């Protein structure tokens, strides 16, 4: 695939607490996600540079958006984050490539700015030990 922009998200859905996928891409204004790997330092005293092993894979995400209390919108999805302990399938597709993970969302903070915007920034982490894989 050729180089592409981050425009044109075709999928950005998150399960609500009942496990029903909700398309919330219209409420999300920006997002950040990472697929880091842990490392172990195995440098011997005979080395002049650090030697490492790759360890466990991980996934983290922060979705930022605009408050929307309509049925099936982002508030419906995240309002139960403080009161439920469920993993939520999170699906991202942009430019024909997808990433799907089971995510534990850990907070649903709302911010009302001094100019009146009501926004949220929801952080999530990998839930089930499945290695994140781009399709």
mmCIF file of N, CA and C in Angstrom:
data_model
loop_
_atom_site.group_PDB
_atom_site.id
_atom_site.type_symbol
_atom_site.label_atom_id
_atom_site.label_comp_id
_atom_site.label_asym_id
_atom_site.label_seq_id
_atom_site.Cartn_x
_atom_site.Cartn_y
_atom_site.Cartn_z
ATOM 1 N N UNK A 1 0.843 -1.175 0.000
ATOM 2 C CA UNK A 1 0.000 0.000 0.000
ATOM 3 C C UNK A 1 0.887 1.236 0.000
ATOM 4 N N UNK A 2 0.460 2.261 -0.678
ATOM 5 C CA UNK A 2 1.199 3.512 -0.770
ATOM 6 C C UNK A 2 1.076 4.325 0.509
ATOM 7 N N UNK A 3 1.882 5.351 0.612
ATOM 8 C CA UNK A 3 1.796 6.258 1.750
ATOM 9 C C UNK A 3 0.407 6.867 1.791
ATOM 10 N N UNK A 4 -0.050 7.156 3.013
ATOM 11 C CA UNK A 4 -1.404 7.681 3.152
ATOM 12 C C UNK A 4 -1.487 8.602 4.355
ATOM 13 N N UNK A 5 -2.535 9.377 4.408
ATOM 14 C CA UNK A 5 -2.782 10.251 5.556
ATOM 15 C C UNK A 5 -3.621 9.513 6.589
ATOM 16 N N UNK A 6 -3.886 10.175 7.687
ATOM 17 C CA UNK A 6 -4.759 9.623 8.717
ATOM 18 C C UNK A 6 -6.207 9.992 8.501
ATOM 19 N N UNK A 7 -6.525 10.475 7.315
ATOM 20 C CA UNK A 7 -7.910 10.832 6.985
ATOM 21 C C UNK A 7 -8.661 9.594 6.519
ATOM 22 N N UNK A 8 -9.955 9.603 6.679
ATOM 23 C CA UNK A 8 -10.778 8.540 6.121
ATOM 24 C C UNK A 8 -10.868 7.284 6.962
ATOM 25 N N UNK A 9 -11.032 7.439 8.282
ATOM 26 C CA UNK A 9 -11.221 6.266 9.135
ATOM 27 C C UNK A 9 -12.511 5.576 8.733
ATOM 28 N N UNK A 10 -12.418 4.306 8.382
ATOM 29 C CA UNK A 10 -13.623 3.568 8.009
ATOM 30 C C UNK A 10 -14.224 2.842 9.201
ATOM 31 N N UNK A 11 -13.403 2.505 10.201
ATOM 32 C CA UNK A 11 -13.910 1.866 11.412
ATOM 33 C C UNK A 11 -13.251 2.486 12.624
ATOM 34 N N UNK A 12 -14.057 2.895 13.561
ATOM 35 C CA UNK A 12 -13.587 3.268 14.881
ATOM 36 C C UNK A 12 -14.752 2.947 15.804
ATOM 37 N N UNK A 13 -14.749 1.718 16.280
ATOM 38 C CA UNK A 13 -15.861 1.286 17.122
ATOM 39 C C UNK A 13 -15.345 0.727 18.432
ATOM 40 N N UNK A 14 -16.170 0.880 19.463
ATOM 41 C CA UNK A 14 -15.875 0.378 20.796
ATOM 42 C C UNK A 14 -17.149 -0.278 21.312
ATOM 43 N N UNK A 15 -16.996 -1.451 21.918
ATOM 44 C CA UNK A 15 -18.152 -2.113 22.519
ATOM 45 C C UNK A 15 -18.664 -1.324 23.713
ATOM 46 N N UNK A 16 -19.986 -1.309 23.880
ATOM 47 C CA UNK A 16 -20.536 -0.797 25.128
ATOM 48 C C UNK A 16 -20.411 -1.902 26.175
ATOM 49 N N UNK A 17 -20.920 -1.686 27.368
ATOM 50 C CA UNK A 17 -20.728 -2.663 28.445
ATOM 51 C C UNK A 17 -21.469 -3.971 28.214
ATOM 52 N N UNK A 18 -22.393 -4.009 27.245
ATOM 53 C CA UNK A 18 -23.109 -5.254 26.932
ATOM 54 C C UNK A 18 -22.435 -6.044 25.818
ATOM 55 N N UNK A 19 -21.340 -5.501 25.259
ATOM 56 C CA UNK A 19 -20.631 -6.188 24.192
ATOM 57 C C UNK A 19 -21.113 -5.844 22.801
ATOM 58 N N UNK A 20 -21.918 -4.796 22.666
ATOM 59 C CA UNK A 20 -22.422 -4.364 21.368
ATOM 60 C C UNK A 20 -21.510 -3.283 20.804
ATOM 61 N N UNK A 21 -20.963 -3.518 19.620
ATOM 62 C CA UNK A 21 -20.068 -2.544 18.987
ATOM 63 C C UNK A 21 -20.839 -1.285 18.612
ATOM 64 N N UNK A 22 -20.252 -0.144 18.956
ATOM 65 C CA UNK A 22 -20.843 1.156 18.628
ATOM 66 C C UNK A 22 -19.841 1.956 17.805
ATOM 67 N N UNK A 23 -20.289 2.464 16.667
ATOM 68 C CA UNK A 23 -19.460 3.291 15.805
ATOM 69 C C UNK A 23 -19.423 4.694 16.414
ATOM 70 N N UNK A 24 -18.272 5.076 16.971
ATOM 71 C CA UNK A 24 -18.178 6.381 17.629
ATOM 72 C C UNK A 24 -17.221 7.330 16.905
ATOM 73 N N UNK A 25 -16.860 7.015 15.666
ATOM 74 C CA UNK A 25 -15.867 7.834 14.968
ATOM 75 C C UNK A 25 -16.312 9.278 14.766
ATOM 76 N N UNK A 26 -17.613 9.541 14.748
ATOM 77 C CA UNK A 26 -18.088 10.912 14.596
ATOM 78 C C UNK A 26 -17.862 11.734 15.869
ATOM 79 N N UNK A 27 -17.763 11.077 17.022
ATOM 80 C CA UNK A 27 -17.541 11.780 18.290
ATOM 81 C C UNK A 27 -16.064 11.910 18.640
ATOM 82 N N UNK A 28 -15.201 11.089 18.039
ATOM 83 C CA UNK A 28 -13.773 11.097 18.350
ATOM 84 C C UNK A 28 -13.094 12.177 17.514
ATOM 85 N N UNK A 29 -12.397 13.089 18.203
ATOM 86 C CA UNK A 29 -11.705 14.175 17.496
ATOM 87 C C UNK A 29 -10.247 13.856 17.226
ATOM 88 N N UNK A 30 -9.649 13.065 18.075
ATOM 89 C CA UNK A 30 -8.280 12.595 17.852
ATOM 90 C C UNK A 30 -8.016 11.402 18.759
ATOM 91 N N UNK A 31 -6.986 10.652 18.427
ATOM 92 C CA UNK A 31 -6.660 9.470 19.206
ATOM 93 C C UNK A 31 -5.177 9.193 19.130
ATOM 94 N N UNK A 32 -4.723 8.433 20.103
ATOM 95 C CA UNK A 32 -3.334 7.999 20.136
ATOM 96 C C UNK A 32 -3.334 6.561 20.608
ATOM 97 N N UNK A 33 -2.580 5.713 19.908
ATOM 98 C CA UNK A 33 -2.449 4.337 20.366
ATOM 99 C C UNK A 33 -1.021 3.881 20.137
ATOM 100 N N UNK A 34 -0.631 2.869 20.907
ATOM 101 C CA UNK A 34 0.734 2.355 20.822
ATOM 102 C C UNK A 34 0.708 0.846 20.957
ATOM 103 N N UNK A 35 1.680 0.191 20.332
ATOM 104 C CA UNK A 35 1.832 -1.261 20.405
ATOM 105 C C UNK A 35 3.262 -1.594 20.831
ATOM 106 N N UNK A 36 3.641 -1.188 22.041
ATOM 107 C CA UNK A 36 5.031 -1.375 22.474
ATOM 108 C C UNK A 36 5.353 -2.810 22.867
ATOM 109 N N UNK A 37 6.630 -3.094 22.921
ATOM 110 C CA UNK A 37 7.128 -4.372 23.429
ATOM 111 C C UNK A 37 8.023 -4.093 24.626
ATOM 112 N N UNK A 38 7.887 -4.894 25.650
ATOM 113 C CA UNK A 38 8.790 -4.807 26.794
ATOM 114 C C UNK A 38 10.139 -5.388 26.395
ATOM 115 N N UNK A 39 11.156 -4.954 27.097
ATOM 116 C CA UNK A 39 12.495 -5.493 26.847
ATOM 117 C C UNK A 39 13.160 -5.857 28.166
ATOM 118 N N UNK A 40 14.094 -6.770 28.069
ATOM 119 C CA UNK A 40 14.902 -7.157 29.226
ATOM 120 C C UNK A 40 16.357 -6.882 28.908
ATOM 121 N N UNK A 41 17.013 -6.173 29.798
ATOM 122 C CA UNK A 41 18.434 -5.902 29.644
ATOM 123 C C UNK A 41 19.205 -7.155 30.029
ATOM 124 N N UNK A 42 19.961 -7.702 29.079
ATOM 125 C CA UNK A 42 20.745 -8.912 29.339
ATOM 126 C C UNK A 42 22.228 -8.652 29.092
ATOM 127 N N UNK A 43 22.624 -7.400 29.273
ATOM 128 C CA UNK A 43 23.994 -7.004 28.994
ATOM 129 C C UNK A 43 24.961 -7.619 29.999
ATOM 130 N N UNK A 44 25.922 -8.335 29.479
ATOM 131 C CA UNK A 44 26.982 -8.891 30.318
ATOM 132 C C UNK A 44 28.062 -7.860 30.565
ATOM 133 N N UNK A 45 28.869 -8.123 31.565
ATOM 134 C CA UNK A 45 29.952 -7.180 31.883
ATOM 135 C C UNK A 45 31.023 -7.147 30.798
ATOM 136 N N UNK A 46 30.955 -8.084 29.865
ATOM 137 C CA UNK A 46 31.921 -8.125 28.770
ATOM 138 C C UNK A 46 31.491 -7.286 27.569
ATOM 139 N N UNK A 47 30.341 -6.588 27.656
ATOM 140 C CA UNK A 47 29.820 -5.808 26.518
ATOM 141 C C UNK A 47 30.113 -4.324 26.686
ATOM 142 N N UNK A 48 30.185 -3.643 25.549
ATOM 143 C CA UNK A 48 30.377 -2.191 25.547
ATOM 144 C C UNK A 48 29.114 -1.464 25.105
ATOM 145 N N UNK A 49 28.065 -2.219 24.849
ATOM 146 C CA UNK A 49 26.774 -1.642 24.481
ATOM 147 C C UNK A 49 25.674 -2.523 25.075
ATOM 148 N N UNK A 50 24.488 -1.977 25.189
ATOM 149 C CA UNK A 50 23.374 -2.701 25.813
ATOM 150 C C UNK A 50 22.885 -3.814 24.901
ATOM 151 N N UNK A 51 22.602 -4.951 25.491
ATOM 152 C CA UNK A 51 22.058 -6.118 24.797
ATOM 153 C C UNK A 51 20.685 -6.396 25.418
ATOM 154 N N UNK A 52 19.662 -6.635 24.574
ATOM 155 C CA UNK A 52 18.298 -6.792 25.075
ATOM 156 C C UNK A 52 17.591 -7.971 24.416
ATOM 157 N N UNK A 53 16.572 -8.466 25.115
ATOM 158 C CA UNK A 53 15.620 -9.431 24.571
ATOM 159 C C UNK A 53 14.248 -8.776 24.498
ATOM 160 N N UNK A 54 13.502 -9.098 23.447
ATOM 161 C CA UNK A 54 12.111 -8.648 23.381
ATOM 162 C C UNK A 54 11.261 -9.532 24.271
ATOM 163 N N UNK A 55 10.329 -8.915 24.992
ATOM 164 C CA UNK A 55 9.447 -9.638 25.900
ATOM 165 C C UNK A 55 8.000 -9.468 25.459
ATOM 166 N N UNK A 56 7.107 -9.235 26.380
ATOM 167 C CA UNK A 56 5.676 -9.190 26.108
ATOM 168 C C UNK A 56 5.261 -8.002 25.242
ATOM 169 N N UNK A 57 4.247 -8.233 24.413
ATOM 170 C CA UNK A 57 3.651 -7.179 23.602
ATOM 171 C C UNK A 57 2.542 -6.515 24.409
ATOM 172 N N UNK A 58 2.207 -5.277 24.042
ATOM 173 C CA UNK A 58 1.169 -4.537 24.756
ATOM 174 C C UNK A 58 0.414 -3.657 23.764
ATOM 175 N N UNK A 59 -0.645 -3.053 24.259
ATOM 176 C CA UNK A 59 -1.440 -2.105 23.481
ATOM 177 C C UNK A 59 -2.009 -1.093 24.451
ATOM 178 N N UNK A 60 -1.959 0.171 24.077
ATOM 179 C CA UNK A 60 -2.627 1.210 24.856
ATOM 180 C C UNK A 60 -3.255 2.199 23.885
ATOM 181 N N UNK A 61 -4.298 2.864 24.357
ATOM 182 C CA UNK A 61 -5.024 3.806 23.506
ATOM 183 C C UNK A 61 -5.606 4.913 24.368
ATOM 184 N N UNK A 62 -5.671 6.095 23.811
ATOM 185 C CA UNK A 62 -6.436 7.185 24.403
ATOM 186 C C UNK A 62 -7.288 7.776 23.297
ATOM 187 N N UNK A 63 -8.584 7.725 23.508
ATOM 188 C CA UNK A 63 -9.541 8.329 22.583
ATOM 189 C C UNK A 63 -9.963 9.669 23.170
ATOM 190 N N UNK A 64 -9.981 10.704 22.350
ATOM 191 C CA UNK A 64 -10.413 12.037 22.767
ATOM 192 C C UNK A 64 -11.620 12.418 21.928
ATOM 193 N N UNK A 65 -12.623 13.002 22.562
ATOM 194 C CA UNK A 65 -13.798 13.325 21.783
ATOM 195 C C UNK A 65 -14.699 14.367 22.398
ATOM 196 N N UNK A 66 -15.793 14.572 21.709
ATOM 197 C CA UNK A 66 -16.807 15.544 22.080
ATOM 198 C C UNK A 66 -17.968 14.818 22.739
ATOM 199 N N UNK A 67 -18.446 15.347 23.855
ATOM 200 C CA UNK A 67 -19.561 14.742 24.578
ATOM 201 C C UNK A 67 -20.781 14.644 23.665
ATOM 202 N N UNK A 68 -21.361 13.447 23.597
ATOM 203 C CA UNK A 68 -22.553 13.211 22.793
ATOM 204 C C UNK A 68 -23.424 12.211 23.541
ATOM 205 N N UNK A 69 -24.541 12.693 24.091
ATOM 206 C CA UNK A 69 -25.429 11.856 24.902
ATOM 207 C C UNK A 69 -26.525 11.177 24.090
ATOM 208 N N UNK A 70 -26.456 11.230 22.768
ATOM 209 C CA UNK A 70 -27.455 10.554 21.942
ATOM 210 C C UNK A 70 -27.358 9.042 22.136
ATOM 211 N N UNK A 71 -28.460 8.354 21.932
ATOM 212 C CA UNK A 71 -28.484 6.906 22.060
ATOM 213 C C UNK A 71 -27.464 6.269 21.114
ATOM 214 N N UNK A 72 -26.629 5.386 21.655
ATOM 215 C CA UNK A 72 -25.628 4.688 20.851
ATOM 216 C C UNK A 72 -24.372 5.475 20.579
ATOM 217 N N UNK A 73 -24.286 6.697 21.093
ATOM 218 C CA UNK A 73 -23.111 7.537 20.852
ATOM 219 C C UNK A 73 -22.070 7.317 21.957
ATOM 220 N N UNK A 74 -21.037 8.132 21.956
ATOM 221 C CA UNK A 74 -19.887 7.912 22.835
ATOM 222 C C UNK A 74 -20.243 7.903 24.324
ATOM 223 N N UNK A 75 -21.144 8.753 24.774
ATOM 224 C CA UNK A 75 -21.494 8.741 26.203
ATOM 225 C C UNK A 75 -22.140 7.416 26.589
ATOM 226 N N UNK A 76 -22.967 6.864 25.725
ATOM 227 C CA UNK A 76 -23.563 5.541 25.986
ATOM 228 C C UNK A 76 -22.480 4.472 26.141
ATOM 229 N N UNK A 77 -21.427 4.576 25.368
ATOM 230 C CA UNK A 77 -20.346 3.594 25.414
ATOM 231 C C UNK A 77 -19.539 3.732 26.700
ATOM 232 N N UNK A 78 -19.166 4.950 27.059
ATOM 233 C CA UNK A 78 -18.207 5.154 28.141
ATOM 234 C C UNK A 78 -18.825 5.438 29.506
ATOM 235 N N UNK A 79 -20.109 5.729 29.577
ATOM 236 C CA UNK A 79 -20.710 6.075 30.876
ATOM 237 C C UNK A 79 -20.621 4.946 31.896
ATOM 238 N N UNK A 80 -20.460 3.718 31.451
ATOM 239 C CA UNK A 80 -20.375 2.581 32.370
ATOM 240 C C UNK A 80 -18.939 2.197 32.727
ATOM 241 N N UNK A 81 -17.955 2.932 32.222
ATOM 242 C CA UNK A 81 -16.561 2.619 32.552
ATOM 243 C C UNK A 81 -16.338 2.613 34.076
ATOM 244 N N UNK A 82 -16.855 3.593 34.833
ATOM 245 C CA UNK A 82 -16.614 3.577 36.277
ATOM 246 C C UNK A 82 -17.344 2.460 37.035
ATOM 247 N N UNK A 83 -18.393 1.909 36.448
ATOM 248 C CA UNK A 83 -19.236 0.966 37.198
ATOM 249 C C UNK A 83 -19.194 -0.471 36.691
ATOM 250 N N UNK A 84 -18.470 -0.738 35.614
ATOM 251 C CA UNK A 84 -18.371 -2.105 35.088
ATOM 252 C C UNK A 84 -16.916 -2.492 34.910
ATOM 253 N N UNK A 85 -16.659 -3.764 34.914
ATOM 254 C CA UNK A 85 -15.295 -4.277 34.733
ATOM 255 C C UNK A 85 -15.283 -5.235 33.556
ATOM 256 N N UNK A 86 -15.536 -4.697 32.364
ATOM 257 C CA UNK A 86 -15.610 -5.529 31.178
ATOM 258 C C UNK A 86 -14.593 -5.081 30.135
ATOM 259 N N UNK A 87 -14.024 -6.056 29.443
ATOM 260 C CA UNK A 87 -13.178 -5.751 28.294
ATOM 261 C C UNK A 87 -14.090 -5.349 27.136
ATOM 262 N N UNK A 88 -13.624 -4.430 26.337
ATOM 263 C CA UNK A 88 -14.422 -3.928 25.212
ATOM 264 C C UNK A 88 -13.617 -4.059 23.925
ATOM 265 N N UNK A 89 -14.203 -4.737 22.951
ATOM 266 C CA UNK A 89 -13.544 -4.836 21.654
ATOM 267 C C UNK A 89 -13.436 -3.436 21.072
ATOM 268 N N UNK A 90 -12.232 -3.095 20.662
ATOM 269 C CA UNK A 90 -11.966 -1.803 20.047
ATOM 270 C C UNK A 90 -11.403 -2.077 18.664
ATOM 271 N N UNK A 91 -12.059 -1.537 17.644
ATOM 272 C CA UNK A 91 -11.690 -1.799 16.254
ATOM 273 C C UNK A 91 -11.333 -0.498 15.556
ATOM 274 N N UNK A 92 -10.160 -0.484 14.948
ATOM 275 C CA UNK A 92 -9.675 0.670 14.203
ATOM 276 C C UNK A 92 -9.355 0.231 12.785
ATOM 277 N N UNK A 93 -9.848 0.952 11.798
ATOM 278 C CA UNK A 93 -9.487 0.693 10.402
ATOM 279 C C UNK A 93 -9.259 2.026 9.716
ATOM 280 N N UNK A 94 -8.077 2.159 9.115
ATOM 281 C CA UNK A 94 -7.760 3.347 8.336
ATOM 282 C C UNK A 94 -6.935 2.900 7.138
ATOM 283 N N UNK A 95 -7.265 3.438 5.984
ATOM 284 C CA UNK A 95 -6.539 3.130 4.746
ATOM 285 C C UNK A 95 -6.441 1.632 4.470
ATOM 286 N N UNK A 96 -7.480 0.891 4.827
ATOM 287 C CA UNK A 96 -7.549 -0.522 4.498
ATOM 288 C C UNK A 96 -6.846 -1.460 5.456
ATOM 289 N N UNK A 97 -6.229 -0.945 6.531
ATOM 290 C CA UNK A 97 -5.585 -1.807 7.518
ATOM 291 C C UNK A 97 -6.314 -1.681 8.854
ATOM 292 N N UNK A 98 -6.415 -2.806 9.568
ATOM 293 C CA UNK A 98 -7.217 -2.846 10.793
ATOM 294 C C UNK A 98 -6.406 -3.330 11.977
ATOM 295 N N UNK A 99 -6.848 -2.890 13.157
ATOM 296 C CA UNK A 99 -6.300 -3.329 14.428
ATOM 297 C C UNK A 99 -7.480 -3.525 15.363
ATOM 298 N N UNK A 100 -7.625 -4.733 15.892
ATOM 299 C CA UNK A 100 -8.741 -5.062 16.784
ATOM 300 C C UNK A 100 -8.185 -5.645 18.071
ATOM 301 N N UNK A 101 -8.583 -5.079 19.204
ATOM 302 C CA UNK A 101 -8.074 -5.528 20.490
ATOM 303 C C UNK A 101 -9.177 -5.525 21.533
ATOM 304 N N UNK A 102 -9.004 -6.382 22.539
ATOM 305 C CA UNK A 102 -9.850 -6.338 23.723
ATOM 306 C C UNK A 102 -9.182 -5.359 24.688
ATOM 307 N N UNK A 103 -9.928 -4.335 25.075
ATOM 308 C CA UNK A 103 -9.358 -3.222 25.829
ATOM 309 C C UNK A 103 -10.131 -3.004 27.128
ATOM 310 N N UNK A 104 -9.388 -2.722 28.194
ATOM 311 C CA UNK A 104 -9.993 -2.266 29.447
ATOM 312 C C UNK A 104 -9.863 -0.756 29.479
ATOM 313 N N UNK A 105 -10.988 -0.057 29.450
ATOM 314 C CA UNK A 105 -10.964 1.396 29.577
ATOM 315 C C UNK A 105 -10.989 1.723 31.059
ATOM 316 N N UNK A 106 -10.090 2.609 31.480
ATOM 317 C CA UNK A 106 -9.841 2.803 32.902
ATOM 318 C C UNK A 106 -10.390 4.092 33.485
ATOM 319 N N UNK A 107 -10.905 4.982 32.658
ATOM 320 C CA UNK A 107 -11.429 6.246 33.158
ATOM 321 C C UNK A 107 -12.325 6.874 32.091
ATOM 322 N N UNK A 108 -13.248 7.689 32.537
ATOM 323 C CA UNK A 108 -14.101 8.468 31.630
ATOM 324 C C UNK A 108 -14.154 9.897 32.162
ATOM 325 N N UNK A 109 -13.042 10.633 32.020
ATOM 326 C CA UNK A 109 -13.004 12.001 32.531
ATOM 327 C C UNK A 109 -13.629 12.975 31.537
ATOM 328 N N UNK A 110 -14.464 13.849 32.034
ATOM 329 C CA UNK A 110 -15.066 14.896 31.223
ATOM 330 C C UNK A 110 -14.414 16.224 31.588
ATOM 331 N N UNK A 111 -14.213 17.060 30.578
ATOM 332 C CA UNK A 111 -13.622 18.380 30.800
ATOM 333 C C UNK A 111 -14.520 19.432 30.188
ATOM 334 N N UNK A 112 -14.844 20.429 31.000
ATOM 335 C CA UNK A 112 -15.580 21.595 30.506
ATOM 336 C C UNK A 112 -14.604 22.753 30.514
ATOM 337 N N UNK A 113 -14.236 23.243 29.331
ATOM 338 C CA UNK A 113 -13.252 24.320 29.238
ATOM 339 C C UNK A 113 -13.885 25.653 29.615
ATOM 340 N N UNK A 114 -13.030 26.671 29.794
ATOM 341 C CA UNK A 114 -13.554 27.987 30.145
ATOM 342 C C UNK A 114 -14.308 28.641 28.995
ATOM 343 N N UNK A 115 -14.168 28.101 27.787
ATOM 344 C CA UNK A 115 -14.939 28.637 26.659
ATOM 345 C C UNK A 115 -16.205 27.828 26.370
ATOM 346 N N UNK A 116 -16.411 26.721 27.143
ATOM 347 C CA UNK A 116 -17.673 26.005 27.056
ATOM 348 C C UNK A 116 -17.651 24.617 26.457
ATOM 349 N N UNK A 117 -16.529 24.191 25.857
ATOM 350 C CA UNK A 117 -16.485 22.852 25.268
ATOM 351 C C UNK A 117 -16.623 21.789 26.356
ATOM 352 N N UNK A 118 -17.333 20.715 26.033
ATOM 353 C CA UNK A 118 -17.433 19.561 26.925
ATOM 354 C C UNK A 118 -16.829 18.382 26.170
ATOM 355 N N UNK A 119 -15.666 17.931 26.637
ATOM 356 C CA UNK A 119 -14.915 16.890 25.945
ATOM 357 C C UNK A 119 -14.527 15.782 26.922
ATOM 358 N N UNK A 120 -14.024 14.690 26.371
ATOM 359 C CA UNK A 120 -13.556 13.557 27.172
ATOM 360 C C UNK A 120 -12.263 13.024 26.581
ATOM 361 N N UNK A 121 -11.507 12.311 27.422
ATOM 362 C CA UNK A 121 -10.267 11.658 26.997
ATOM 363 C C UNK A 121 -10.211 10.324 27.724
ATOM 364 N N UNK A 122 -10.503 9.235 27.022
ATOM 365 C CA UNK A 122 -10.672 7.922 27.642
ATOM 366 C C UNK A 122 -9.442 7.047 27.378
ATOM 367 N N UNK A 123 -8.695 6.678 28.439
ATOM 368 C CA UNK A 123 -7.538 5.808 28.271
ATOM 369 C C UNK A 123 -7.918 4.335 28.373
ATOM 370 N N UNK A 124 -7.221 3.512 27.607
ATOM 371 C CA UNK A 124 -7.456 2.073 27.655
ATOM 372 C C UNK A 124 -6.166 1.289 27.510
ATOM 373 N N UNK A 125 -6.193 0.048 28.020
ATOM 374 C CA UNK A 125 -5.032 -0.836 27.961
ATOM 375 C C UNK A 125 -5.469 -2.229 27.524
ATOM 376 N N UNK A 126 -4.533 -2.982 26.982
ATOM 377 C CA UNK A 126 -4.798 -4.347 26.530
ATOM 378 C C UNK A 126 -5.368 -5.186 27.666
ATOM 379 N N UNK A 127 -6.394 -5.983 27.363
ATOM 380 C CA UNK A 127 -7.108 -6.732 28.404
ATOM 381 C C UNK A 127 -6.777 -8.212 28.464
ATOM 382 N N UNK A 128 -6.562 -8.861 27.322
ATOM 383 C CA UNK A 128 -6.655 -10.319 27.310
ATOM 384 C C UNK A 128 -5.388 -11.079 26.948
ATOM 385 N N UNK A 129 -4.270 -10.418 26.826
ATOM 386 C CA UNK A 129 -3.039 -11.135 26.522
ATOM 387 C C UNK A 129 -2.854 -11.519 25.080
ATOM 388 N N UNK A 130 -3.761 -11.083 24.198
ATOM 389 C CA UNK A 130 -3.614 -11.368 22.770
ATOM 390 C C UNK A 130 -2.718 -10.311 22.137
ATOM 391 N N UNK A 131 -1.697 -10.750 21.429
ATOM 392 C CA UNK A 131 -0.754 -9.836 20.808
ATOM 393 C C UNK A 131 -1.476 -8.977 19.758
ATOM 394 N N UNK A 132 -1.325 -7.654 19.822
ATOM 395 C CA UNK A 132 -1.925 -6.782 18.808
ATOM 396 C C UNK A 132 -1.330 -7.068 17.434
ATOM 397 N N UNK A 133 -2.172 -7.268 16.442
ATOM 398 C CA UNK A 133 -1.714 -7.588 15.094
ATOM 399 C C UNK A 133 -2.490 -6.748 14.089
ATOM 400 N N UNK A 134 -1.760 -6.059 13.222
ATOM 401 C CA UNK A 134 -2.388 -5.341 12.115
ATOM 402 C C UNK A 134 -2.811 -6.336 11.048
ATOM 403 N N UNK A 135 -3.990 -6.136 10.489
ATOM 404 C CA UNK A 135 -4.422 -7.012 9.395
ATOM 405 C C UNK A 135 -4.304 -6.311 8.068
#
